[in-house]
Amino acid sequence: MKQALLIILALAVQFFGTAGYLFSKQRPNIVFIFSDDHSFEAVSAYGGRLKDVAPTPHLDRIAKEGIRFDNCFVTNALCGPSRAVILTGKHSHLNGFMENEHVFNGDQQTFPKLLQKGGYQTAVIGKWHLGSDPQGFDLWNVLPGQGTYYAPDFRTPKGLVPGTPGEYVTEAVVNKSIEWLKEGRDKKKPFMLMVQHKAPHRFWLPPVHLLEEYTSKVYPEPKNLFDDYKGRGTPAQTQDMTLKVTMDLALDNKMVPFRQDRMNASQRKQWNNVYDRIRAKVLRKRPQGDDLVRWKYQRYMADYLACIRSLDDSVGTMLNYLDKSGLAKDTVVIYASDQGFFLGEHGWFDKRFMYEESFKTPLLVRWPGVTKPGTVNKQMVSNLDFAQTFLDLAGIALPADMQGKSLKPLLEGNNPKDWRDSVYYHYYCFPEYHAVRRHDGVRNSRYKLIHFYDINEWELFDLEKDPKEMKSVHDDPKYAATLKHMKGELSQLRKQYEVPPAPKLRKGETLFPPWPEFGTFEVGLGNKGWISLFDGKSLKGWRQPFASKPGEPISQIAEPKGIKVVDGEIHISPDPQVFYLHTREFTDFILELEARMPKKNFDSGVGFRCVLPKGKNLPKGYQSEISDIRNGGIFDIGVGWMNPPEEEKKINDFVNRTGTFLRPGQWNQIRVICKGSRIRTWVNGQLCSDIEDAKHKSGVIGLQHNSKEGVYRFRNLRIRELKP
Ligand code: CA
């Protein structure tokens, strides 16, 4: 019986395969060009504020010769989850990939497998980002993880192919794609090619040939760049994704010679020519407050939009190839991003929120001979629909368990009466980068209802009156009926999509709040979970650096020498110029304190995870030290202690180029997060280092004074342990 079934199945596959071959003339090829974090604001076909300063003529050509969807939404605005939704045609809770750290179960049903079975040649080239190996592809050639902009490595079924020096990722992805079209595929079969770009994902590293042009433009600001978050709830007020605080000068704004190790010598030279000039200029001016935000915005747009320009050029390369090869007339070209992105709107970058800028993705489709050129469609569509659309284009039966709708009728110029009125959204990642609360919600053509269920806060927006979502009308009695309707819609969609009950806040989860503003030490959400390392009155908990007699255990400070309490501060005099250690050991933690050094070039700092060897006096091996030991130095990443000697040059280089974030003669706010082997350090709100060290797993906190002069002052020392 089982054998008979297998034979029938085999025959069915064979028949279907043959049928696919016979009908391949009628079945279009599909080129799916997919990017990462591309806001519709940065596609000039959408007519946004950046259309003149950073046009995208090749993407616009797809819209002009085909259709532009103005209301394409994603179900979960995050890289990996969006990809999993597209492959499966199912919401995150059903395909199992809800957060970027998950691994995609590639054994489940996906559209590439069904296309392949249905006689299509399939290939995916570029960013994959789903952990497991791609399945259902005749060829896969993907970036490992996030990939790199310069000299990108690729991962294939045969293993890792190391990057080619000089190569730029966006060009590499399109060149490899065209190579497959030319030589890699079985030309008797129709094909589905997924061209998946890394660009314009953070950290934005444009190709060097565009640097001069894009860094010399001036980009219009969004009207709500200086949003004060009044009129919305806790999540908008406590996120960690502002240009003001989160976007860091060092990494995002290239105030360090950042990630140049994959550039070749000539690229590095061109890069530094441009960025050294920018750095020198800003270090002279040192903008503060709103001026600094404006400066960051211009820097951000220059890098982001140059990445987009390169992407648009690569789209041009692909469209030209399709024209030249004669494939264009039989090929549907689709352009989309995995989700949108904030380009300074609400003062933010990144995505995650159900607000329009991240929730919406560009979607442009050209289907020669079928879609009327220049069509604009306003229906509510979604990345949930892509899988069924691809299958429908290929004439393959749509599986009943996929949750989207084929867009084929819309591409053909029909507007079905029973099209959906609303879309469902669900973001799951908290706590996580950028501290956006988990939420789900519903949007129809006019209203949007969002539920931040961990804290039971709601927001309702009237998008007709408030398209920028500046004021929730959830509590406005005039909207009571609308609220009721939208709540009903939300529970109906939850039921329809089989959404399980909202998960409860995981045990021990707390929000790690950002500093509310650059230059302010006070931390947003109270003191829960913090241990004070200094009570402001005594040196309880601190011990002296040396044993009173050799061989004796080091004890708590009884008679302070060189260390004393003055007006709620710890003062350390230059003698004896060593460590004072806190008695408690810590493994994973957030450490916050304020430090004030009397002058520049001050060789003293804060050590953490310091280990005290038995019978010896001085601490041995500590992971990081925040000090200002060089003229214009920023901090010292454990030079000579943890980093191998060759790092010294890099650190010196870094220090010389960037200047310091430590301000002599003023209080400096220092925050350190040690988690596992990863250590991040912020000084005055700027992320200054992000390093890995697996050697020192735990230890005590130390205050160190190596300078020969001056008093080193500390206050507000506190620590919060992070439990695994
Ligand atoms: Ca993304």
XYZ file of C-alpha atoms and ligand atoms in Angstrom:
725
model
C 0.000 0.000 0.000
C 2.741 2.400 1.076
C 4.743 1.508 -2.011
C 1.746 2.078 -4.272
C 1.277 5.496 -2.743
C 4.907 6.328 -3.363
C 4.592 5.318 -7.015
C 1.512 7.493 -7.417
C 3.336 10.372 -5.774
C 6.357 9.870 -7.993
C 4.126 9.835 -11.066
C 2.359 12.958 -9.889
C 5.660 14.759 -9.400
C 6.859 13.621 -12.789
C 3.636 14.711 -14.456
C 3.682 18.026 -12.698
C 7.310 18.541 -13.582
C 6.613 17.752 -17.221
C 3.575 19.985 -17.197
C 5.767 22.762 -15.801
C 8.171 22.305 -18.633
C 5.442 22.263 -21.280
C 3.800 25.400 -19.961
C 6.990 27.237 -19.146
C 6.357 29.685 -21.963
C 3.220 30.858 -20.179
C 4.785 30.860 -16.757
C 6.824 33.989 -16.098
C 10.267 34.080 -14.592
C 10.487 35.926 -11.300
C 13.303 38.183 -10.160
C 12.726 39.165 -6.552
C 15.044 41.998 -5.546
C 15.007 42.366 -1.817
C 16.794 44.833 0.440
C 17.251 45.274 4.146
C 15.851 48.267 6.060
C 14.897 50.347 3.026
C 12.400 53.041 3.964
C 9.814 54.000 1.326
C 10.886 57.588 2.062
C 14.141 56.739 0.322
C 12.510 55.502 -2.907
C 11.901 58.547 -5.063
C 8.929 56.876 -6.786
C 7.084 57.387 -3.481
C 7.665 61.128 -3.694
C 9.003 61.611 -0.172
C 11.149 64.422 1.171
C 14.397 62.857 -0.130
C 13.261 62.381 -3.719
C 15.271 65.260 -5.188
C 18.400 64.987 -3.110
C 18.703 61.196 -3.417
C 16.704 59.951 -6.396
C 16.418 56.241 -7.238
C 15.858 56.239 -11.019
C 16.140 52.476 -11.520
C 13.674 51.586 -8.800
C 11.408 54.315 -10.138
C 11.632 52.643 -13.531
C 10.037 49.475 -12.083
C 7.176 51.597 -10.741
C 6.839 53.527 -13.985
C 6.734 50.391 -16.119
C 4.641 48.494 -13.578
C 2.810 49.033 -10.309
C 3.578 50.860 -7.081
C 1.928 49.548 -3.918
C 1.399 52.376 -1.432
C 0.172 50.244 1.433
C 2.433 47.248 1.756
C 3.002 46.338 5.407
C 5.105 43.751 7.187
C 3.840 41.459 9.919
C 6.898 41.886 12.173
C 9.403 44.648 11.398
C 12.643 42.787 11.903
C 15.129 41.262 9.443
C 14.961 37.525 10.135
C 11.257 37.301 10.978
C 10.300 39.146 7.781
C 12.329 36.696 5.697
C 10.706 33.725 7.425
C 7.231 35.164 6.761
C 8.059 35.620 3.091
C 9.355 32.045 2.718
C 6.403 30.427 4.473
C 3.450 32.744 3.916
C 2.769 32.388 7.637
C 2.925 34.731 10.598
C 5.954 34.496 12.921
C 4.146 32.518 15.632
C 3.410 29.751 13.116
C 6.699 29.644 11.195
C 8.530 29.712 14.532
C 10.979 32.493 13.694
C 9.882 35.332 15.942
C 13.216 36.947 16.836
C 16.531 37.391 15.031
C 18.262 34.992 17.416
C 15.972 32.121 16.430
C 17.036 29.480 13.916
C 14.650 28.934 11.012
C 13.278 25.416 10.729
C 14.091 24.855 7.077
C 12.253 21.519 6.976
C 8.880 23.241 6.885
C 6.902 24.092 3.766
C 8.277 27.093 1.871
C 7.455 28.600 -1.499
C 10.902 27.872 -3.048
C 10.408 24.158 -2.401
C 6.969 24.279 -4.004
C 8.281 26.257 -6.985
C 11.104 23.778 -7.422
C 8.676 20.869 -7.332
C 6.526 22.753 -9.803
C 9.330 22.876 -12.361
C 11.023 26.161 -11.534
C 14.733 26.723 -11.204
C 15.345 28.520 -7.927
C 18.277 30.511 -6.567
C 18.967 32.783 -3.603
C 21.988 35.055 -3.615
C 22.947 37.516 -0.865
C 21.586 38.030 2.613
C 19.792 35.073 4.177
C 20.040 35.666 7.938
C 17.975 32.719 9.097
C 20.578 30.617 10.874
C 19.913 27.334 9.089
C 20.939 26.409 5.532
C 18.601 27.410 2.706
C 16.428 24.594 1.350
C 14.493 24.424 -1.894
C 17.119 26.154 -4.028
C 19.035 24.872 -7.037
C 21.665 27.383 -6.048
C 22.306 29.188 -2.808
C 25.150 31.565 -2.252
C 24.478 33.616 0.842
C 26.198 36.006 3.210
C 27.098 34.514 6.581
C 24.871 36.203 9.194
C 24.639 39.911 8.492
C 27.478 39.773 5.973
C 29.964 42.580 5.422
C 29.882 45.547 3.055
C 33.473 45.139 1.905
C 35.064 41.939 0.594
C 32.031 39.903 1.698
C 32.427 36.198 2.422
C 29.771 33.933 0.950
C 28.402 30.685 2.258
C 27.561 27.877 -0.190
C 26.644 24.187 0.240
C 30.366 23.484 -0.146
C 31.404 25.839 2.635
C 32.651 29.357 3.132
C 34.080 31.266 0.193
C 36.353 34.019 1.559
C 35.719 37.544 0.319
C 37.542 39.042 -2.640
C 39.548 42.141 -1.696
C 38.158 45.226 -3.390
C 34.679 43.782 -3.870
C 31.604 45.639 -2.569
C 28.653 43.606 -1.353
C 25.819 45.173 -3.382
C 27.772 44.791 -6.615
C 28.899 41.268 -5.686
C 25.299 40.158 -5.070
C 23.998 41.438 -8.394
C 27.017 40.151 -10.336
C 26.626 36.673 -8.889
C 22.907 36.824 -9.685
C 23.543 37.713 -13.315
C 26.214 35.033 -13.509
C 23.595 32.458 -12.503
C 21.118 33.780 -15.064
C 23.780 33.558 -17.746
C 25.422 30.276 -16.944
C 24.147 28.628 -13.796
C 20.566 27.666 -14.534
C 18.733 25.120 -16.655
C 17.463 27.387 -19.416
C 14.617 25.058 -20.350
C 12.852 25.903 -17.110
C 11.345 29.136 -15.813
C 13.205 30.572 -12.829
C 12.787 32.278 -9.524
C 15.825 34.343 -8.539
C 16.051 36.017 -5.133
C 18.570 38.866 -5.201
C 18.900 39.714 -1.515
C 20.933 42.728 -0.529
C 22.652 43.554 2.716
C 22.236 47.254 2.017
C 21.181 49.535 3.565
C 21.542 47.754 6.930
C 23.372 49.413 9.831
C 26.309 50.121 10.112
C 26.068 51.925 6.803
C 29.293 51.572 4.851
C 28.802 53.028 1.372
C 31.087 52.200 -1.548
C 34.023 54.602 -1.641
C 33.220 56.060 -5.071
C 30.034 57.645 -3.675
C 31.491 59.172 -0.520
C 32.424 62.599 -1.884
C 29.070 63.117 -3.576
C 26.852 61.983 -0.716
C 28.799 63.612 2.120
C 28.585 66.984 0.395
C 24.782 67.089 0.032
C 22.355 68.612 2.516
C 19.377 66.418 3.404
C 15.961 67.796 4.372
C 15.002 66.943 7.947
C 11.710 65.292 8.888
C 9.339 67.676 10.681
C 9.302 65.480 13.785
C 13.075 65.082 14.162
C 12.716 66.656 17.615
C 9.703 64.663 18.763
C 9.126 64.964 22.529
C 7.001 61.739 22.644
C 4.175 63.480 24.453
C 0.870 62.091 23.318
C 2.198 58.544 23.211
C 2.824 55.988 25.928
C 5.790 54.487 27.754
C 7.277 52.548 24.814
C 7.855 55.599 22.622
C 9.292 57.441 25.612
C 11.649 54.699 26.788
C 12.957 53.178 23.551
C 16.658 53.244 22.875
C 16.853 54.263 19.226
C 17.221 58.010 19.088
C 19.735 59.882 17.020
C 20.295 61.980 20.118
C 21.327 59.231 22.546
C 21.569 55.852 20.839
C 23.200 56.718 17.548
C 26.797 56.820 18.512
C 29.347 59.173 17.131
C 32.054 56.559 17.159
C 30.411 53.732 15.246
C 27.340 55.040 13.421
C 28.818 58.388 12.529
C 32.282 56.996 11.721
C 34.209 58.983 14.302
C 36.569 56.030 14.399
C 38.305 54.429 11.438
C 35.569 51.885 11.534
C 35.656 48.326 10.166
C 38.297 49.010 7.594
C 39.923 45.630 7.922
C 38.048 44.340 4.862
C 38.862 47.292 2.635
C 41.859 47.184 0.358
C 44.557 49.841 0.630
C 43.099 52.117 -2.009
C 39.592 51.917 -0.552
C 40.946 52.652 2.908
C 42.785 55.666 1.575
C 39.722 57.074 -0.180
C 37.607 56.371 2.884
C 39.965 58.146 5.272
C 40.354 61.087 2.912
C 36.668 61.809 3.331
C 36.022 60.829 6.930
C 39.196 62.332 8.388
C 38.043 65.663 7.037
C 34.594 65.247 8.566
C 36.069 64.196 11.908
C 38.514 67.079 12.010
C 35.727 69.524 11.295
C 33.333 68.226 13.923
C 36.043 67.950 16.559
C 36.783 71.616 16.000
C 33.146 72.634 16.246
C 31.940 70.089 18.845
C 28.222 70.666 18.261
C 25.992 70.060 21.274
C 22.304 69.450 21.932
C 20.017 69.949 18.917
C 22.960 70.939 16.745
C 24.569 67.596 17.454
C 21.349 65.781 16.511
C 21.206 67.756 13.260
C 24.820 66.916 12.539
C 24.197 63.217 13.240
C 21.152 63.267 10.964
C 23.168 64.682 8.058
C 25.925 62.108 8.618
C 23.350 59.313 8.879
C 21.572 60.318 5.670
C 24.833 60.670 3.753
C 25.876 57.104 4.580
C 22.429 55.526 4.346
C 21.480 57.180 1.062
C 24.845 56.420 -0.538
C 24.178 52.737 0.277
C 20.754 53.163 -1.373
C 22.303 54.799 -4.425
C 24.590 51.802 -4.860
C 21.582 49.527 -4.442
C 19.659 51.495 -7.060
C 22.612 51.276 -9.435
C 22.622 47.500 -8.961
C 18.916 47.400 -9.802
C 19.840 49.246 -12.989
C 22.483 46.624 -13.734
C 19.897 43.866 -13.357
C 17.216 45.623 -15.449
C 19.760 46.278 -18.195
C 20.809 42.664 -18.203
C 17.188 41.530 -18.464
C 16.701 43.895 -21.430
C 19.885 42.873 -23.165
C 19.346 39.139 -22.704
C 15.755 39.310 -23.926
C 14.505 37.939 -20.604
C 12.701 41.148 -19.604
C 9.439 40.471 -21.431
C 8.923 37.077 -19.718
C 10.086 38.153 -16.287
C 8.200 39.644 -13.364
C 10.520 41.951 -11.434
C 9.581 42.600 -7.819
C 11.284 45.008 -5.454
C 10.676 45.060 -1.693
C 12.494 45.498 1.596
C 12.251 43.290 4.680
C 10.660 46.265 6.434
C 10.908 50.026 6.561
C 13.184 52.187 8.680
C 13.109 55.441 10.597
C 15.139 58.096 8.837
C 15.063 60.606 11.664
C 11.254 60.586 11.982
C 10.401 60.778 15.709
C 14.121 61.434 16.222
C 14.829 57.759 15.518
C 16.678 55.287 13.418
C 16.005 51.501 13.344
C 12.577 49.853 12.993
C 10.537 47.419 15.246
C 7.635 49.762 16.032
C 4.305 49.415 14.283
C 4.541 53.101 13.361
C 4.301 53.753 9.625
C 7.979 54.303 8.811
C 9.050 50.813 9.873
C 5.741 48.993 9.410
C 5.512 49.868 5.714
C 7.839 48.534 3.056
C 8.268 49.679 -0.519
C 6.755 47.264 -3.048
C 7.218 47.770 -6.780
C 6.349 45.194 -9.436
C 6.843 45.121 -13.196
C 5.061 42.433 -15.212
C 5.427 43.257 -18.903
C 2.295 42.736 -20.949
C 0.107 42.187 -17.891
C 0.448 45.009 -15.364
C -0.527 48.376 -16.754
C 2.479 50.711 -16.591
C 2.218 53.481 -14.007
C -0.418 51.780 -11.855
C -0.716 52.864 -8.223
C -2.444 50.494 -5.844
C -3.721 51.517 -2.395
C -4.999 48.150 -1.140
C -3.717 46.788 2.163
C -1.119 44.231 1.172
C 1.621 42.515 3.128
C 4.836 40.525 3.011
C 2.565 37.698 4.153
C 1.221 37.701 0.574
C 4.512 37.213 -1.246
C 4.716 33.390 -1.073
C 1.244 32.890 -2.501
C 1.868 35.542 -5.141
C 4.997 33.753 -6.385
C 3.193 30.400 -6.464
C 0.181 31.904 -8.208
C 2.394 33.535 -10.857
C 3.897 30.097 -11.463
C 0.476 28.497 -11.753
C 1.043 26.313 -8.720
C -1.821 25.424 -6.375
C -1.812 27.547 -3.225
C -1.470 25.580 0.017
C -4.485 26.020 2.291
C -2.332 26.676 5.345
C -0.611 29.771 3.975
C -2.092 32.904 5.536
C -1.676 35.587 2.893
C -3.400 36.385 -0.380
C -2.023 36.224 -3.890
C -1.436 39.699 -5.337
C -1.827 38.351 -8.879
C -5.339 39.794 -9.361
C -4.046 43.223 -8.296
C -1.124 42.934 -10.707
C -3.624 42.103 -13.449
C -5.496 45.314 -12.737
C -8.422 43.846 -10.808
C -9.446 45.086 -7.407
C -11.321 42.204 -5.804
C -14.267 43.333 -3.662
C -13.426 40.851 -0.942
C -9.886 42.148 -0.466
C -8.888 42.526 3.206
C -9.699 45.728 5.148
C -6.959 45.438 7.731
C -3.587 43.901 8.537
C -2.209 42.357 11.714
C 1.201 43.100 13.237
C 3.190 41.497 16.044
C 6.671 42.361 17.361
C 8.161 39.988 19.955
C 11.672 41.140 20.804
C 11.978 42.561 24.300
C 14.317 43.074 26.037
C 16.561 43.526 23.054
C 18.559 46.120 21.227
C 16.680 49.411 21.129
C 14.347 48.491 24.014
C 11.107 48.487 22.025
C 8.287 46.886 23.996
C 6.510 43.850 22.594
C 3.280 44.756 20.892
C 0.667 43.668 18.433
C -1.917 45.659 16.576
C -4.213 46.230 13.651
C -4.278 48.845 10.929
C -7.011 49.572 8.452
C -7.091 52.290 5.816
C -7.668 55.012 8.410
C -6.943 53.825 11.952
C -4.229 51.986 13.777
C -4.593 50.319 17.158
C -1.488 49.128 19.020
C -1.395 47.059 22.210
C 1.830 46.995 24.241
C 0.618 44.010 26.163
C 3.463 43.592 28.704
C 2.504 46.897 30.267
C -1.084 46.904 29.033
C -0.823 50.241 27.257
C -2.825 51.056 24.130
C -2.405 53.598 21.364
C -4.945 54.539 18.724
C -4.082 56.771 15.785
C -6.303 58.536 13.308
C -3.972 58.387 10.315
C -6.085 60.731 8.248
C -5.752 63.547 10.786
C -2.404 62.505 12.225
C -0.383 60.686 9.563
C 2.868 61.120 11.529
C 1.375 59.445 14.626
C 2.163 62.212 17.079
C -0.883 61.869 19.328
C -2.760 58.775 20.392
C -6.526 59.298 20.560
C -7.055 56.152 22.588
C -8.456 58.091 25.569
C -10.430 60.603 23.516
C -14.169 59.931 24.049
C -14.875 61.041 20.462
C -13.093 57.900 19.303
C -14.892 55.484 21.650
C -16.818 53.815 18.837
C -13.717 53.573 16.657
C -11.763 52.078 19.531
C -14.436 49.464 20.072
C -14.483 48.623 16.386
C -10.688 48.344 16.184
C -10.500 46.182 19.285
C -13.055 43.874 17.693
C -11.020 43.824 14.498
C -7.878 42.984 16.454
C -9.435 40.039 18.248
C -10.965 38.822 14.995
C -7.532 38.886 13.293
C -5.893 37.185 16.262
C -8.444 34.417 15.878
C -8.136 34.237 12.090
C -4.339 33.981 12.216
C -4.356 31.607 15.206
C -2.332 33.927 17.430
C -1.745 32.371 20.857
C -2.605 34.436 23.965
C -0.138 37.274 24.589
C 3.026 35.981 26.262
C 3.619 37.263 29.765
C 6.660 39.356 30.608
C 9.464 36.867 31.053
C 10.672 36.368 34.591
C 13.295 38.864 35.649
C 12.806 41.028 32.571
C 13.310 44.686 33.106
C 13.747 47.522 30.761
C 17.286 48.769 30.423
C 16.471 52.420 29.940
C 18.595 54.725 27.848
C 19.938 57.871 29.323
C 17.166 60.332 28.735
C 19.571 62.796 27.268
C 23.168 63.281 26.490
C 24.726 64.851 29.547
C 22.225 63.724 32.167
C 23.057 60.964 34.563
C 19.610 60.283 35.973
C 18.280 56.989 34.670
C 14.686 56.723 33.586
C 12.825 54.016 35.415
C 13.807 54.019 39.066
C 16.397 52.132 41.022
C 14.975 48.647 41.067
C 17.626 45.966 41.029
C 20.558 48.317 41.542
C 23.175 47.788 44.230
C 24.932 50.874 45.442
C 28.718 50.518 45.516
C 29.087 53.635 47.586
C 26.688 54.922 50.199
C 27.997 58.484 49.928
C 29.155 58.457 53.568
C 31.647 55.690 54.229
C 34.064 53.414 52.404
C 32.102 50.343 53.369
C 32.678 47.614 50.812
C 36.007 48.962 49.581
C 39.372 47.587 50.509
C 42.842 48.894 50.376
C 45.146 47.865 47.608
C 47.931 46.391 49.736
C 47.990 44.053 52.665
C 49.282 45.790 55.755
C 51.998 43.137 56.051
C 53.238 40.992 53.170
C 51.347 37.696 52.964
C 48.362 38.923 54.959
C 44.973 38.934 53.318
C 43.933 42.228 51.855
C 41.320 43.676 54.120
C 38.615 46.200 54.136
C 39.802 49.720 54.553
C 40.117 50.483 58.239
C 42.408 53.443 58.125
C 41.977 55.055 54.793
C 45.189 55.969 53.122
C 44.975 57.866 49.909
C 41.204 57.385 49.739
C 38.552 59.367 51.586
C 34.957 60.463 51.453
C 34.292 64.124 50.777
C 30.751 65.500 50.361
C 29.283 62.274 49.007
C 32.248 61.602 46.741
C 35.183 59.217 46.861
C 38.465 61.067 46.495
C 41.661 59.227 45.622
C 44.953 61.017 45.992
C 47.920 60.178 43.766
C 49.596 58.135 46.444
C 49.765 55.079 46.444
C 48.687 55.126 42.775
C 47.044 51.754 42.624
C 43.689 50.050 42.892
C 40.998 50.238 45.483
C 38.776 47.229 45.163
C 35.178 46.580 45.914
C 34.788 43.408 47.948
C 31.982 41.852 45.947
C 32.541 39.865 42.806
C 30.398 40.324 39.750
C 29.997 38.306 36.571
C 27.443 39.908 34.240
C 26.369 43.407 35.111
C 25.571 46.976 34.216
C 27.887 49.349 36.020
C 27.215 53.058 36.196
C 29.253 55.763 37.846
C 30.470 59.292 37.491
C 34.151 60.125 37.441
C 36.032 63.390 37.384
C 39.700 63.684 36.565
C 41.499 66.977 37.122
C 43.216 67.230 33.761
C 43.744 65.710 30.366
C 46.171 62.902 29.740
C 45.277 61.428 33.089
C 46.494 57.897 33.578
C 43.833 56.636 35.946
C 40.567 54.852 35.550
C 37.984 52.285 36.436
C 38.701 48.581 36.135
C 36.199 45.767 36.238
C 36.222 42.004 36.554
C 39.564 42.500 38.274
C 41.060 39.300 39.672
C 43.256 39.263 42.744
C 45.839 36.489 42.674
C 46.269 34.608 45.916
C 49.076 35.922 48.114
C 49.704 38.847 45.847
C 48.701 42.416 46.172
C 47.978 43.902 42.792
C 45.015 42.887 40.720
C 45.856 40.713 37.790
C 44.106 40.888 34.469
C 41.113 43.097 34.109
C 39.016 43.447 31.062
C 38.752 47.080 30.505
C 39.821 50.358 31.855
C 38.218 53.690 31.234
C 40.901 56.265 31.382
C 42.403 59.089 29.434
C 46.035 58.216 29.354
C 47.032 60.004 26.209
C 46.801 63.502 25.006
C 43.386 63.658 23.409
C 42.753 60.059 24.355
C 39.276 58.693 24.569
C 39.782 55.694 26.814
C 42.066 52.799 27.148
C 40.802 49.359 26.286
C 43.037 47.535 28.698
C 46.193 48.288 26.762
C 48.977 45.985 27.770
C 46.695 43.936 29.948
C 44.238 42.127 27.803
C 44.747 43.150 24.220
C 47.583 41.599 22.269
C 50.453 44.036 21.596
C 49.449 44.598 17.981
C 46.201 46.137 19.190
C 48.154 49.006 20.720
C 48.673 50.550 17.337
C 44.993 50.311 16.537
C 44.077 51.860 19.843
C 46.582 54.673 19.434
C 45.278 55.290 15.960
C 41.731 55.321 17.258
C 42.620 57.675 20.085
C 44.518 60.068 17.869
C 41.753 60.290 15.330
C 38.796 60.635 17.600
C 39.782 62.806 20.479
C 38.193 62.128 23.813
C 34.699 61.817 25.159
C 36.068 62.164 28.668
C 35.968 65.758 29.853
C 38.646 66.801 32.313
C 37.495 68.986 35.166
C 33.867 67.880 34.695
C 31.808 64.931 35.786
C 31.785 62.145 33.215
C 29.070 59.553 33.091
C 30.296 56.048 32.537
C 28.216 53.009 31.814
C 29.588 49.515 31.273
C 27.658 46.433 30.292
C 29.504 43.147 30.792
C 27.574 40.179 29.530
C 29.413 36.935 28.911
C 32.465 37.797 26.911
C 30.973 40.992 25.478
C 31.824 44.308 27.087
C 30.401 47.618 26.004
C 31.411 50.953 27.423
C 29.647 54.281 27.146
C 31.176 57.574 28.118
C 28.861 60.554 28.328
C 26.185 58.754 26.367
C 28.453 57.614 23.553
C 29.245 53.995 22.937
C 33.026 53.985 23.006
C 33.945 50.348 22.841
C 32.312 47.074 22.041
C 34.728 44.241 22.572
C 34.855 40.500 23.202
C 37.001 38.962 25.909
C 36.396 35.404 27.008
C 39.346 35.354 29.406
C 38.060 37.203 32.440
C 34.711 35.851 33.492
C 34.168 37.580 36.807
C 35.861 39.753 39.372
C 35.581 42.903 41.403
C 35.325 46.569 40.491
C 38.434 48.641 40.952
C 39.211 52.343 41.135
C 42.699 53.047 39.939
C 44.924 56.080 40.199
C 48.222 55.833 38.353
C 48.771 59.483 37.679
C 51.485 61.205 39.648
C 49.309 64.154 40.532
C 45.785 65.392 41.070
C 42.798 64.007 42.941
C 40.528 61.529 41.184
C 36.862 61.826 42.208
C 33.976 59.342 41.950
C 30.307 59.444 42.827
C 27.008 57.670 42.115
C 28.578 54.245 41.763
C 26.008 51.547 41.258
C 25.752 48.154 39.677
C 22.947 45.891 38.532
C 23.637 42.228 38.065
C 22.380 40.580 34.911
C 21.107 37.085 35.473
C 21.375 34.634 32.608
Ca 15.875 44.559 8.062
